[in-house]
Coordinates of C-alpha atoms in Angstrom, one line a residue:
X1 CA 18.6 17.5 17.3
X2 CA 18.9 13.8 18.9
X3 CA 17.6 11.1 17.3
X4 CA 19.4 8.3 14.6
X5 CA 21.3 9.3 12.3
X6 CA 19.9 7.2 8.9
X7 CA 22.5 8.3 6.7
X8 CA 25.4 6.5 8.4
X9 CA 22.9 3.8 10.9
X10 CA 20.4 2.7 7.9
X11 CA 22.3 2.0 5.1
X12 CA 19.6 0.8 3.3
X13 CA 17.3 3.9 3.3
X14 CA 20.5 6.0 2.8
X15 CA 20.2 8.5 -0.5
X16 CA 24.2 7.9 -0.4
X17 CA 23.3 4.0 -0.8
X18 CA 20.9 4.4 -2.9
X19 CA 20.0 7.6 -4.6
X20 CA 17.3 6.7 -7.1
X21 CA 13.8 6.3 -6.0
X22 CA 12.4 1.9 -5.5
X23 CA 9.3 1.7 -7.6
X24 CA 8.0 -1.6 -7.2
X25 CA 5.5 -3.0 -10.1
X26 CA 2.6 -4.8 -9.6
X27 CA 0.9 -5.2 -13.5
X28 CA 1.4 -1.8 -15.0
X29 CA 0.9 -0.1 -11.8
X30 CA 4.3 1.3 -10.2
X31 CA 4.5 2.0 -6.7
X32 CA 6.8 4.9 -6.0
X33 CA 7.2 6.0 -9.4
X34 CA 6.0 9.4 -11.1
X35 CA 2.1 8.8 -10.6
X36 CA 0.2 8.6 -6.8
X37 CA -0.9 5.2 -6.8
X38 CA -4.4 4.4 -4.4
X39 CA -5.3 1.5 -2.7
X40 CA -8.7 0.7 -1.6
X41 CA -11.0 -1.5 0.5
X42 CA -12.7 -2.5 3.6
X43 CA -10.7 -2.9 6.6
X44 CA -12.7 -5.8 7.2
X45 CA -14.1 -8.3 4.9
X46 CA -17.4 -9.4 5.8
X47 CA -18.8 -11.3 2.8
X48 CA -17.9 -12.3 -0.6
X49 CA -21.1 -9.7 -1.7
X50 CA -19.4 -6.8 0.3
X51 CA -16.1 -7.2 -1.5
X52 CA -17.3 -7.8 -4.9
X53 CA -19.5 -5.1 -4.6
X54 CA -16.9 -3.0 -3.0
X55 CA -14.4 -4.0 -6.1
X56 CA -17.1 -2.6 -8.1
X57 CA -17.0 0.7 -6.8
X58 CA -13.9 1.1 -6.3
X59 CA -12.7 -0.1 -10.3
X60 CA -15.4 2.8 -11.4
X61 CA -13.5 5.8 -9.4
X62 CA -10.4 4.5 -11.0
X63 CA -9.1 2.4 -8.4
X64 CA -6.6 -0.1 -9.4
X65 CA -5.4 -2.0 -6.1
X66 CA -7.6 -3.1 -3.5
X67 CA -7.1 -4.4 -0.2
X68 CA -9.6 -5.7 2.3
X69 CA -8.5 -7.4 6.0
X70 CA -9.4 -11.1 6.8
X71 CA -9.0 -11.1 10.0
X72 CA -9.9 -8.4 12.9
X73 CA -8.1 -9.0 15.9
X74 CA -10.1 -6.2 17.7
X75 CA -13.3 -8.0 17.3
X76 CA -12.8 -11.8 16.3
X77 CA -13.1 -14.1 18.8

């Protein structure tokens, strides 16, 4: 099949470079450890009552990274 070949072009994201997994920690959450981690929010923020309120929610299913845009391209003048 054509395409790169990462193991020899990508050093970086080679196994043979690096064979462990990178878990990155933010708190006592890991990213790309053992656990799924999800990360939450509005893709746009519209008001500082839509994000608490939204932080709310979120924390109560469990939640324990949020995101939320400040800035949509798309639609901002």
């Amino acid at each position: 099949m054509n395409g790169i070949d990462n193991e020899t072009s990508y050093r970086l994201v080679s196994r043979d470079f690096q064979p462990e997994n990178t878990v990155i920690s933010l708190g006592d959450v890991k990213i790309g450890g053992a656990d799924p981690v999800i990360i939450a929010g509005p893709c746009a923020v519209e008001s500082e009552e839509q994000i608490l309120d939204t932080a709310r929610l979120v924390r109560s299913q469990g939640v324990r990274l949020m995101r939320g845009g400040a800035f949509k391209p798309r639609t901002s003048p």
